[in-house]
Amino acid sequence: MALKSNKAKMVIDKTFKISDVDSRIYGSFIEQLGRAVYGGIYEPSHKTADEDGFRQDVIELVKELKVPIIRYPGGNMVSAYNWEDGIGPRELRPKRLDLAWKSLETNEVGTDEFVTWAKKVNADVMMAVNLGTRGIDAARNLVEYCNHPGGTYWSNLRKENGFKDPHKIKVWCLGNEMDGSWQIGQKTAYEYGRLAAETAKAMKLVDPTIELVSCGSSGSGMPTFPEWEAETLEHTYDYADFISLHQYYGNRNNDTANYLASSLDMDNFIKTVIATCDYIKAKKRSKKTMNLSFDEWNVWFHSNDQDEKIEPWSIAPPLLEDIYTFEDAVLVGSMLNTLLKHSDRVKIACMAQLVNVIAPIMTETGGGIWKQTIFYPYYYTSVYGRGVALHSLVDSPKYDSRDFTDVPYLDQAVVYNEENDELVVFAVNRNLENQLLVDIDIRSFEGYKIIEHIVLENDNPKAINSIEYEQVKPHLSNKSYIENDILVAVLPKLSWNMLRLRKNEES
Ligand code: AHR
């Protein structure tokens, strides 16, 4: 039977610049939750453990992803966390109830250990402070502990704990999802706005070089969105450098075409937050432009039911261990494209999370390590999506789905890496039945050749990976070609793709 094709068109030009891509959009997140830390990054009895108890097999895979910044320690957990519990001699650290996840926190790993681990994976730390049960004092003391050079109570304590040099943590989150009813110490927009502004003021007095993230809504579906953003920013606008966005999707109705269109919701969410920030900017007659930190994004729904069955107050229980499918990986690819297309305002983003907990990397406690399906679009976009993001003019056939109208079959993002003189096209074909032929006019990239076309495809949208087998992994395609400065990209049905082009053919 002949292969059915749809056709789309794109125009790419060097001058269609959106923005330099801030590499921090490829950030991630490790929460003291489930097996992210214990049995994930930290397992002193593991055969690959280093002198600090960190699993080197995990370190190697995280390094592969080139994750530039990692948010820590939460998440919901931070809203009842005493950071002081996690410093100093391990044997003196208290065990605490983690109310957010109904687990037992041993505090074996805390601030200093996490900073040590982050260095090993070449990442910066993005630290969140507790604005649920605590406030100004705990936050300013933590900044002093981490960033002050010495000669004060908290900075001397850091030195006594073995860390002579300051940790130099640049980016700080003013709490986590403070609009959510599930959050310990949930606040109204007014309560949060005032507390966040005063905390920010004190933190910046301790270290004026830090950057602060004001809490936005915990999702576009929150009833208080976007009024929460408008009201909180009235208070935090002058102190904060970013506002946060969080969003997770799931194919709960088993409707793949609709699910794959979820990145349109993400796009709309970002646009609405930008509009709200700019409204406050205008209202305040401010010269400053608020940037966005999309510091939690991913697919999260597979593990919801099994998490109900977890025994409360256990140590490092297997919580939020979603096993991702091929279609999840395609959506993750589109979410990354969406971040790139907004790189003029989204300057930080964190895939939530990194190891074991809704994660691209999975470990067995005491055992091996493996890559989830979503590892691949994250890997390729992080490694090759650096440079200048370019607008592209797109003409694609469209479809309607349960929640969305006019969904383009083609979803794309384009990055020009000036340093390597490399043009990179990330493209998703949302069509479940037909391949998509995309004629891409690469006018200002005359003489460029295809270095590689990487494809992630599978006949089964529900295909998964595991420690035993890898059903979903990328392969090279030689079907795309260039003719008269037109790049003809051949995108298989339901697929994620990366095409890299260069003038000289060496990769
Ligand atoms: O990433 C899992 C959880 O999702 C985080 O703890 C919380 O911030 C969000 O609701």
Short mmCIF file of C-alpha atoms and ligand atoms in Angstrom, two decimals:
data_model
loop_
_atom_site.label_atom_id
_atom_site.label_comp_id
_atom_site.label_asym_id
_atom_site.label_seq_id
_atom_site.Cartn_x
_atom_site.Cartn_y
_atom_site.Cartn_z
CA MET A 1 0.00 0.00 0.00
CA ALA A 2 1.38 3.44 -0.95
CA LEU A 3 2.39 5.68 1.91
CA LYS A 4 -0.01 8.60 2.33
CA SER A 5 1.61 12.01 2.74
CA ASN A 6 0.49 15.41 3.86
CA LYS A 7 2.41 18.50 2.86
CA ALA A 8 3.53 21.53 4.82
CA LYS A 9 5.75 24.53 4.10
CA MET A 10 8.19 26.53 6.15
CA VAL A 11 10.42 29.55 5.56
CA ILE A 12 13.54 29.97 7.67
CA ASP A 13 15.80 33.00 7.54
CA LYS A 14 18.81 34.05 9.63
CA THR A 15 17.28 37.47 10.15
CA PHE A 16 14.05 36.10 11.69
CA LYS A 17 15.56 36.22 15.14
CA ILE A 18 13.45 35.55 18.25
CA SER A 19 16.25 35.72 20.82
CA ASP A 20 19.44 34.12 22.02
CA VAL A 21 18.43 30.91 23.74
CA ASP A 22 19.20 31.10 27.46
CA SER A 23 20.69 27.67 28.08
CA ARG A 24 18.88 27.63 31.43
CA ILE A 25 15.70 26.62 29.58
CA TYR A 26 17.21 23.11 29.64
CA GLY A 27 17.16 23.05 33.44
CA SER A 28 15.65 20.34 35.57
CA PHE A 29 14.46 19.63 39.08
CA ILE A 30 15.33 17.30 41.96
CA GLU A 31 12.91 17.31 44.87
CA GLN A 32 13.51 15.54 48.18
CA LEU A 33 10.69 13.23 47.19
CA GLY A 34 10.33 9.51 46.51
CA ARG A 35 13.52 7.98 45.11
CA ALA A 36 14.84 11.14 43.45
CA VAL A 37 17.54 11.63 46.06
CA TYR A 38 17.70 8.40 48.08
CA GLY A 39 18.22 5.52 45.64
CA GLY A 40 18.42 8.04 42.79
CA ILE A 41 21.32 10.46 42.93
CA TYR A 42 22.50 9.28 46.36
CA GLU A 43 23.09 5.65 47.33
CA PRO A 44 26.29 5.15 49.34
CA SER A 45 26.02 1.34 49.18
CA HIS A 46 25.69 1.27 45.39
CA LYS A 47 28.55 -0.29 43.43
CA THR A 48 29.07 2.92 41.45
CA ALA A 49 28.91 5.23 44.51
CA ASP A 50 31.71 7.79 44.76
CA GLU A 51 33.42 9.02 47.94
CA ASP A 52 30.36 11.21 48.74
CA GLY A 53 27.82 8.43 48.23
CA PHE A 54 26.61 9.67 44.85
CA ARG A 55 25.86 7.17 42.10
CA GLN A 56 28.32 7.73 39.27
CA ASP A 57 26.10 5.98 36.74
CA VAL A 58 23.50 8.70 37.43
CA ILE A 59 26.10 11.46 37.30
CA GLU A 60 27.21 10.27 33.86
CA LEU A 61 23.68 10.27 32.40
CA VAL A 62 22.83 13.67 33.88
CA LYS A 63 26.04 15.05 32.36
CA GLU A 64 25.00 13.62 28.99
CA LEU A 65 21.85 15.75 29.17
CA LYS A 66 23.94 18.91 29.75
CA VAL A 67 21.53 20.17 32.40
CA PRO A 68 22.65 23.72 33.20
CA ILE A 69 20.59 24.39 36.35
CA ILE A 70 18.69 22.19 38.80
CA ARG A 71 15.90 23.34 41.11
CA TYR A 72 16.01 22.02 44.68
CA PRO A 73 14.75 20.91 47.30
CA GLY A 74 11.10 21.26 46.19
CA GLY A 75 8.41 21.44 45.10
CA ASN A 76 5.66 20.85 47.60
CA MET A 77 8.20 19.49 50.07
CA VAL A 78 9.87 22.88 50.55
CA SER A 79 6.74 24.47 52.03
CA ALA A 80 7.26 22.72 55.38
CA TYR A 81 11.04 22.20 55.16
CA ASN A 82 13.55 23.40 57.73
CA TRP A 83 16.76 23.78 55.76
CA GLU A 84 18.76 23.76 59.01
CA ASP A 85 17.77 20.07 59.46
CA GLY A 86 19.88 19.18 56.44
CA ILE A 87 23.25 20.67 57.42
CA GLY A 88 26.03 19.67 59.82
CA PRO A 89 27.00 16.23 61.10
CA ARG A 90 24.72 13.59 59.60
CA GLU A 91 24.26 11.68 62.85
CA LEU A 92 22.73 14.77 64.48
CA ARG A 93 20.23 15.48 61.73
CA PRO A 94 16.60 14.96 62.72
CA LYS A 95 14.19 12.65 60.94
CA ARG A 96 11.05 14.59 60.01
CA LEU A 97 7.61 13.94 58.65
CA ASP A 98 7.43 15.27 55.11
CA LEU A 99 3.81 16.41 55.14
CA ALA A 100 3.64 17.11 51.43
CA TRP A 101 4.36 13.54 50.38
CA LYS A 102 3.50 11.70 53.62
CA SER A 103 7.04 10.29 53.73
CA LEU A 104 9.82 10.19 56.26
CA GLU A 105 12.69 12.57 55.52
CA THR A 106 16.00 11.43 57.01
CA ASN A 107 17.83 14.61 56.03
CA GLU A 108 20.91 12.58 55.08
CA VAL A 109 21.15 14.82 52.06
CA GLY A 110 20.70 18.56 52.45
CA THR A 111 21.96 21.84 51.02
CA ASP A 112 25.72 21.18 51.14
CA GLU A 113 25.44 17.68 49.71
CA PHE A 114 23.17 18.84 46.90
CA VAL A 115 25.53 21.67 45.97
CA THR A 116 28.38 19.12 45.95
CA TRP A 117 26.41 16.81 43.66
CA ALA A 118 25.36 19.64 41.32
CA LYS A 119 29.02 20.57 40.80
CA LYS A 120 29.75 16.98 39.78
CA VAL A 121 27.10 17.17 37.04
CA ASN A 122 28.23 20.67 35.94
CA ALA A 123 24.95 22.30 36.94
CA ASP A 124 24.05 25.38 38.95
CA VAL A 125 21.58 25.10 41.80
CA MET A 126 18.26 26.95 41.76
CA MET A 127 17.29 27.06 45.41
CA ALA A 128 13.72 27.33 46.69
CA VAL A 129 12.92 28.82 50.10
CA ASN A 130 10.05 27.87 52.38
CA LEU A 131 7.31 30.50 52.27
CA GLY A 132 4.67 28.05 53.51
CA THR A 133 5.47 27.52 57.17
CA ARG A 134 8.38 29.94 57.36
CA GLY A 135 9.41 33.30 55.95
CA ILE A 136 11.87 36.18 55.92
CA ASP A 137 14.23 34.96 58.62
CA ALA A 138 14.74 31.40 57.40
CA ALA A 139 15.18 32.64 53.83
CA ARG A 140 17.69 35.39 54.56
CA ASN A 141 19.68 33.04 56.81
CA LEU A 142 19.86 30.45 54.04
CA VAL A 143 21.20 33.08 51.61
CA GLU A 144 23.78 34.07 54.23
CA TYR A 145 24.71 30.41 54.82
CA CYS A 146 25.14 29.74 51.11
CA ASN A 147 26.49 32.96 49.67
CA HIS A 148 28.14 35.13 52.32
CA PRO A 149 31.94 34.80 52.24
CA GLY A 150 32.44 34.46 56.01
CA GLY A 151 32.75 36.19 59.37
CA THR A 152 29.06 35.89 60.31
CA TYR A 153 27.13 33.26 62.23
CA TRP A 154 25.65 31.42 59.22
CA SER A 155 28.61 31.78 56.85
CA ASN A 156 30.98 30.57 59.57
CA LEU A 157 28.74 27.60 60.15
CA ARG A 158 29.03 26.69 56.46
CA LYS A 159 32.82 26.82 56.85
CA GLU A 160 32.66 24.65 59.96
CA ASN A 161 30.62 22.18 57.93
CA GLY A 162 33.50 21.89 55.50
CA PHE A 163 32.61 24.47 52.84
CA LYS A 164 35.17 27.23 52.97
CA ASP A 165 34.00 28.92 49.77
CA PRO A 166 30.49 30.27 49.35
CA HIS A 167 28.14 28.16 47.23
CA LYS A 168 27.33 31.23 45.09
CA ILE A 169 23.75 30.25 44.37
CA LYS A 170 22.39 32.78 41.92
CA VAL A 171 18.74 31.88 41.30
CA TRP A 172 16.23 31.53 44.18
CA CYS A 173 12.53 30.65 44.16
CA LEU A 174 10.30 32.56 46.55
CA GLY A 175 8.30 29.54 47.71
CA ASN A 176 6.45 26.96 45.66
CA GLU A 177 2.88 26.87 44.25
CA MET A 178 1.56 29.05 47.04
CA ASP A 179 -1.86 29.28 45.33
CA GLY A 180 -2.53 25.53 45.70
CA SER A 181 -4.86 24.06 48.33
CA TRP A 182 -2.41 21.11 48.65
CA GLN A 183 0.41 23.44 49.67
CA ILE A 184 1.34 23.56 53.35
CA GLY A 185 0.79 27.22 54.23
CA GLN A 186 -1.30 28.07 51.15
CA LYS A 187 -1.77 31.82 50.78
CA THR A 188 -4.09 34.27 49.11
CA ALA A 189 -2.50 36.37 46.39
CA TYR A 190 -2.33 39.34 48.76
CA GLU A 191 -0.76 37.30 51.58
CA TYR A 192 1.78 35.73 49.25
CA GLY A 193 2.58 38.96 47.41
CA ARG A 194 3.37 40.84 50.61
CA LEU A 195 5.42 38.00 52.16
CA ALA A 196 7.33 37.34 48.94
CA ALA A 197 8.16 41.03 48.46
CA GLU A 198 9.46 41.44 52.02
CA THR A 199 11.41 38.17 51.85
CA ALA A 200 12.89 39.17 48.50
CA LYS A 201 13.94 42.52 49.92
CA ALA A 202 15.82 40.86 52.81
CA MET A 203 17.40 38.19 50.58
CA LYS A 204 18.70 40.81 48.15
CA LEU A 205 20.08 42.85 51.05
CA VAL A 206 22.15 39.83 52.07
CA ASP A 207 23.30 39.25 48.48
CA PRO A 208 22.32 41.84 45.85
CA THR A 209 23.63 39.65 43.01
CA ILE A 210 20.95 36.97 43.34
CA GLU A 211 17.98 36.56 40.98
CA LEU A 212 14.53 35.84 42.36
CA VAL A 213 11.52 33.94 41.03
CA SER A 214 8.08 35.04 42.21
CA CYS A 215 5.50 32.22 42.38
CA GLY A 216 3.00 32.23 39.58
CA SER A 217 -0.01 29.91 39.36
CA SER A 218 0.54 26.19 39.75
CA GLY A 219 -1.09 25.62 36.39
CA SER A 220 -3.16 27.32 33.72
CA GLY A 221 -6.24 25.47 35.03
CA MET A 222 -6.18 27.14 38.45
CA PRO A 223 -9.37 29.11 39.13
CA THR A 224 -7.30 32.10 40.28
CA PHE A 225 -5.19 32.19 37.09
CA PRO A 226 -4.23 34.84 35.88
CA GLU A 227 -5.55 37.13 38.61
CA TRP A 228 -2.97 35.51 40.93
CA GLU A 229 -0.16 36.72 38.66
CA ALA A 230 -1.60 40.25 38.44
CA GLU A 231 -2.17 40.63 42.18
CA THR A 232 1.09 39.06 43.38
CA LEU A 233 3.17 41.00 40.85
CA GLU A 234 1.70 44.25 42.17
CA HIS A 235 3.82 43.47 45.25
CA THR A 236 6.81 41.54 43.88
CA TYR A 237 7.42 43.28 40.53
CA ASP A 238 10.25 45.51 41.74
CA TYR A 239 12.08 42.72 43.59
CA ALA A 240 11.62 39.67 41.40
CA ASP A 241 13.41 38.90 38.15
CA PHE A 242 11.14 36.07 37.01
CA ILE A 243 7.64 34.74 37.53
CA SER A 244 7.18 30.98 37.63
CA LEU A 245 4.89 28.76 35.53
CA HIS A 246 4.13 25.10 36.24
CA GLN A 247 2.24 22.72 33.97
CA TYR A 248 1.83 18.97 33.60
CA TYR A 249 -0.20 17.11 30.97
CA GLY A 250 -1.61 13.59 30.77
CA ASN A 251 -3.48 11.51 28.21
CA ARG A 252 -6.27 10.76 30.67
CA ASN A 253 -8.96 10.21 28.01
CA ASN A 254 -6.72 8.07 25.87
CA ASP A 255 -7.20 10.50 22.99
CA THR A 256 -3.76 10.83 21.43
CA ALA A 257 -4.60 13.49 18.84
CA ASN A 258 -6.02 15.72 21.55
CA TYR A 259 -3.18 14.95 23.96
CA LEU A 260 -0.52 15.88 21.41
CA ALA A 261 -2.16 19.30 21.05
CA SER A 262 -1.54 20.07 24.74
CA SER A 263 1.50 22.15 23.80
CA LEU A 264 -0.98 24.67 22.36
CA ASP A 265 -2.29 25.09 25.89
CA MET A 266 1.28 25.59 27.11
CA ASP A 267 1.80 28.21 24.42
CA ASN A 268 -1.37 30.02 25.44
CA PHE A 269 -0.39 29.83 29.11
CA ILE A 270 2.97 31.50 28.35
CA LYS A 271 1.30 34.21 26.24
CA THR A 272 -1.19 34.99 29.00
CA VAL A 273 1.54 35.25 31.64
CA ILE A 274 3.57 37.55 29.38
CA ALA A 275 0.48 39.74 28.84
CA THR A 276 -0.17 39.90 32.58
CA CYS A 277 3.46 40.80 33.35
CA ASP A 278 3.38 43.53 30.72
CA TYR A 279 0.10 44.88 32.08
CA ILE A 280 1.70 45.29 35.51
CA LYS A 281 4.78 46.80 33.88
CA ALA A 282 2.58 49.40 32.20
CA LYS A 283 0.58 50.02 35.37
CA LYS A 284 3.75 50.62 37.34
CA ARG A 285 5.35 52.70 34.57
CA SER A 286 8.28 50.33 35.04
CA LYS A 287 11.27 50.09 32.73
CA LYS A 288 11.87 46.53 33.78
CA THR A 289 10.57 43.55 31.79
CA MET A 290 9.65 40.50 33.83
CA ASN A 291 11.00 37.23 32.44
CA LEU A 292 9.46 33.79 32.83
CA SER A 293 10.78 30.75 34.65
CA PHE A 294 8.82 27.68 33.51
CA ASP A 295 10.27 25.79 36.43
CA GLU A 296 8.04 22.71 36.38
CA TRP A 297 6.88 21.12 33.14
CA ASN A 298 6.38 17.56 31.97
CA VAL A 299 3.89 14.75 31.54
CA TRP A 300 2.54 13.44 34.86
CA PHE A 301 -0.43 11.11 35.22
CA HIS A 302 0.66 7.47 34.80
CA SER A 303 1.55 7.01 38.48
CA ASN A 304 -1.42 8.83 40.04
CA ASP A 305 -3.38 5.68 41.01
CA GLN A 306 -0.44 3.61 42.22
CA ASP A 307 0.70 6.50 44.47
CA GLU A 308 -2.57 6.20 46.41
CA LYS A 309 -1.42 2.77 47.59
CA ILE A 310 1.95 3.83 49.05
CA GLU A 311 2.38 3.21 52.76
CA PRO A 312 2.52 6.60 54.57
CA TRP A 313 5.70 7.68 56.37
CA SER A 314 8.04 5.32 54.52
CA ILE A 315 11.55 6.36 53.57
CA ALA A 316 12.13 7.04 49.88
CA PRO A 317 8.96 5.29 48.63
CA PRO A 318 8.59 4.81 44.84
CA LEU A 319 6.39 7.88 44.35
CA LEU A 320 5.54 9.56 41.02
CA GLU A 321 7.35 6.85 39.04
CA ASP A 322 5.61 7.44 35.73
CA ILE A 323 6.70 5.06 32.99
CA TYR A 324 6.60 7.13 29.84
CA THR A 325 5.27 6.07 26.47
CA PHE A 326 6.35 7.00 22.99
CA GLU A 327 3.48 9.51 22.63
CA ASP A 328 4.63 11.19 25.86
CA ALA A 329 8.07 11.66 24.31
CA VAL A 330 6.50 13.30 21.25
CA LEU A 331 4.57 15.72 23.47
CA VAL A 332 7.71 16.47 25.49
CA GLY A 333 9.40 17.33 22.18
CA SER A 334 6.59 19.78 21.40
CA MET A 335 6.81 21.30 24.88
CA LEU A 336 10.53 21.92 24.31
CA ASN A 337 9.69 23.50 20.94
CA THR A 338 7.20 25.77 22.70
CA LEU A 339 9.85 26.91 25.19
CA LEU A 340 12.24 27.66 22.32
CA LYS A 341 9.61 29.65 20.46
CA HIS A 342 9.22 31.84 23.57
CA SER A 343 12.92 32.17 24.27
CA ASP A 344 12.65 35.98 24.25
CA ARG A 345 10.78 35.78 27.57
CA VAL A 346 11.24 32.26 28.94
CA LYS A 347 14.78 32.37 30.29
CA ILE A 348 14.64 29.45 32.72
CA ALA A 349 12.70 26.18 32.49
CA CYS A 350 12.97 22.98 34.47
CA MET A 351 11.83 19.61 33.27
CA ALA A 352 10.20 18.14 36.38
CA GLN A 353 11.88 16.09 37.42
CA LEU A 354 15.26 14.43 36.65
CA VAL A 355 15.73 11.06 38.37
CA ASN A 356 13.06 8.45 39.23
CA VAL A 357 10.32 10.99 40.05
CA ILE A 358 8.46 11.82 36.77
CA ALA A 359 11.88 11.58 35.23
CA PRO A 360 13.85 10.92 32.04
CA ILE A 361 16.38 8.87 34.06
CA MET A 362 15.35 5.80 36.09
CA THR A 363 17.40 3.73 38.49
CA GLU A 364 16.87 0.53 40.39
CA THR A 365 17.87 0.95 43.99
CA GLY A 366 20.89 -1.35 44.25
CA GLY A 367 20.71 -1.99 40.51
CA GLY A 368 20.99 -0.53 37.05
CA ILE A 369 19.96 2.62 35.25
CA TRP A 370 17.88 3.23 32.13
CA LYS A 371 16.54 5.95 29.86
CA GLN A 372 12.84 6.69 29.60
CA THR A 373 11.33 7.59 26.21
CA ILE A 374 11.28 11.28 27.15
CA PHE A 375 15.05 11.24 27.66
CA TYR A 376 15.61 11.52 23.92
CA PRO A 377 13.85 14.75 22.90
CA TYR A 378 15.22 16.35 26.08
CA TYR A 379 18.75 15.17 25.26
CA TYR A 380 18.80 16.31 21.64
CA THR A 381 17.12 19.66 22.27
CA SER A 382 19.40 20.42 25.21
CA VAL A 383 22.58 19.45 23.40
CA TYR A 384 21.81 20.93 19.96
CA GLY A 385 19.20 23.63 20.71
CA ARG A 386 21.71 26.27 21.73
CA GLY A 387 22.28 29.51 19.89
CA VAL A 388 19.68 31.85 18.42
CA ALA A 389 16.06 30.78 18.18
CA LEU A 390 14.55 31.71 14.82
CA HIS A 391 10.94 32.40 13.89
CA SER A 392 9.74 30.31 11.02
CA LEU A 393 6.81 31.00 8.75
CA VAL A 394 4.70 27.86 8.69
CA ASP A 395 1.86 26.65 6.53
CA SER A 396 0.66 23.30 7.81
CA PRO A 397 -2.50 21.25 7.42
CA LYS A 398 -4.55 21.27 10.61
CA TYR A 399 -7.04 19.21 12.60
CA ASP A 400 -9.59 19.73 15.32
CA SER A 401 -9.65 17.70 18.53
CA ARG A 402 -11.77 17.43 21.67
CA ASP A 403 -10.23 20.51 23.35
CA PHE A 404 -8.46 22.29 20.51
CA THR A 405 -9.25 23.68 17.07
CA ASP A 406 -6.83 24.35 14.23
CA VAL A 407 -4.05 22.15 15.56
CA PRO A 408 -1.19 22.18 13.02
CA TYR A 409 0.09 18.69 12.22
CA LEU A 410 3.54 20.24 12.06
CA ASP A 411 5.03 21.53 15.27
CA GLN A 412 8.51 23.04 14.95
CA ALA A 413 11.29 25.14 16.44
CA VAL A 414 14.46 26.37 14.77
CA VAL A 415 17.82 27.26 16.28
CA TYR A 416 20.85 28.71 14.56
CA ASN A 417 24.09 27.98 16.38
CA GLU A 418 26.42 30.71 15.14
CA GLU A 419 29.43 29.26 16.91
CA ASN A 420 29.25 25.98 14.98
CA ASP A 421 27.52 27.56 11.97
CA GLU A 422 24.83 24.95 12.38
CA LEU A 423 21.11 25.17 11.63
CA VAL A 424 18.91 22.86 13.70
CA VAL A 425 15.24 22.15 13.01
CA PHE A 426 13.18 20.34 15.65
CA ALA A 427 9.95 19.02 14.16
CA VAL A 428 7.00 16.95 15.34
CA ASN A 429 4.47 15.34 13.05
CA ARG A 430 1.24 15.06 15.04
CA ASN A 431 -0.48 13.10 12.30
CA LEU A 432 -1.21 9.58 13.56
CA GLU A 433 -1.79 8.10 10.11
CA ASN A 434 0.31 9.89 7.52
CA GLN A 435 3.84 11.05 7.02
CA LEU A 436 4.39 14.77 6.52
CA LEU A 437 6.54 16.23 3.76
CA VAL A 438 7.76 19.66 4.76
CA ASP A 439 9.24 21.95 2.11
CA ILE A 440 11.55 24.26 4.04
CA ASP A 441 12.83 27.33 2.23
CA ILE A 442 16.28 27.82 3.77
CA ARG A 443 17.08 30.87 1.63
CA SER A 444 19.74 32.46 3.86
CA PHE A 445 21.43 29.11 4.47
CA GLU A 446 22.56 28.58 0.92
CA GLY A 447 24.92 25.65 0.47
CA TYR A 448 24.04 24.01 3.80
CA LYS A 449 23.84 20.24 3.85
CA ILE A 450 22.09 17.78 6.10
CA ILE A 451 24.50 16.44 8.73
CA GLU A 452 21.96 14.18 10.34
CA HIS A 453 18.24 13.59 10.59
CA ILE A 454 17.38 11.91 13.89
CA VAL A 455 13.93 10.34 14.18
CA LEU A 456 11.98 9.06 17.14
CA GLU A 457 9.11 6.93 15.86
CA ASN A 458 7.18 3.84 16.81
CA ASP A 459 4.09 2.11 15.42
CA ASN A 460 2.76 1.83 18.95
CA PRO A 461 2.06 5.18 20.69
CA LYS A 462 2.07 3.31 24.01
CA ALA A 463 5.53 1.72 23.54
CA ILE A 464 7.77 2.12 26.59
CA ASN A 465 11.33 1.51 27.74
CA SER A 466 12.42 -0.41 30.81
CA ILE A 467 15.56 -1.77 32.42
CA GLU A 468 15.21 -4.90 30.24
CA TYR A 469 14.36 -3.43 26.84
CA GLU A 470 14.35 -0.20 24.89
CA GLN A 471 11.40 -0.05 22.50
CA VAL A 472 11.71 3.67 21.92
CA LYS A 473 15.06 4.94 20.77
CA PRO A 474 16.16 7.33 18.06
CA HIS A 475 17.52 6.29 14.68
CA LEU A 476 19.04 8.05 11.69
CA SER A 477 16.97 8.71 8.59
CA ASN A 478 18.30 9.34 5.09
CA LYS A 479 14.94 10.22 3.55
CA SER A 480 15.19 14.02 3.81
CA TYR A 481 17.10 15.94 1.13
CA ILE A 482 17.91 19.42 -0.22
CA GLU A 483 17.02 20.61 -3.71
CA ASN A 484 17.39 24.24 -4.91
CA ASP A 485 17.75 25.59 -1.37
CA ILE A 486 14.59 23.77 -0.36
CA LEU A 487 15.06 21.30 2.47
CA VAL A 488 12.50 18.55 2.04
CA ALA A 489 12.02 17.08 5.50
CA VAL A 490 10.30 13.72 5.51
CA LEU A 491 8.63 13.29 8.89
CA PRO A 492 7.15 9.83 9.55
CA LYS A 493 3.64 9.59 10.98
CA LEU A 494 3.58 10.45 14.70
CA SER A 495 7.23 11.30 15.11
CA TRP A 496 9.72 13.63 16.73
CA ASN A 497 12.62 14.73 14.52
CA MET A 498 15.81 16.74 14.59
CA LEU A 499 17.54 17.87 11.39
CA ARG A 500 21.01 19.36 11.67
CA LEU A 501 22.50 21.28 8.75
CA ARG A 502 25.94 22.71 8.11
CA LYS A 503 27.89 24.16 5.28
CA ASN A 504 30.74 21.79 5.83
CA GLU A 505 29.56 18.25 6.27
CA GLU A 506 31.60 17.23 9.29
CA SER A 507 29.47 16.65 12.34
O1 AHR B 1 6.94 17.83 40.66
C1 AHR B 1 5.99 17.26 41.50
C2 AHR B 1 5.17 18.32 42.22
O2 AHR B 1 4.37 19.00 41.31
C3 AHR B 1 5.94 19.41 42.92
O3 AHR B 1 6.35 19.04 44.18
C4 AHR B 1 4.92 20.50 43.00
O4 AHR B 1 5.51 21.77 42.99
C5 AHR B 1 4.01 20.27 41.82
O5 AHR B 1 2.69 20.26 42.17
#
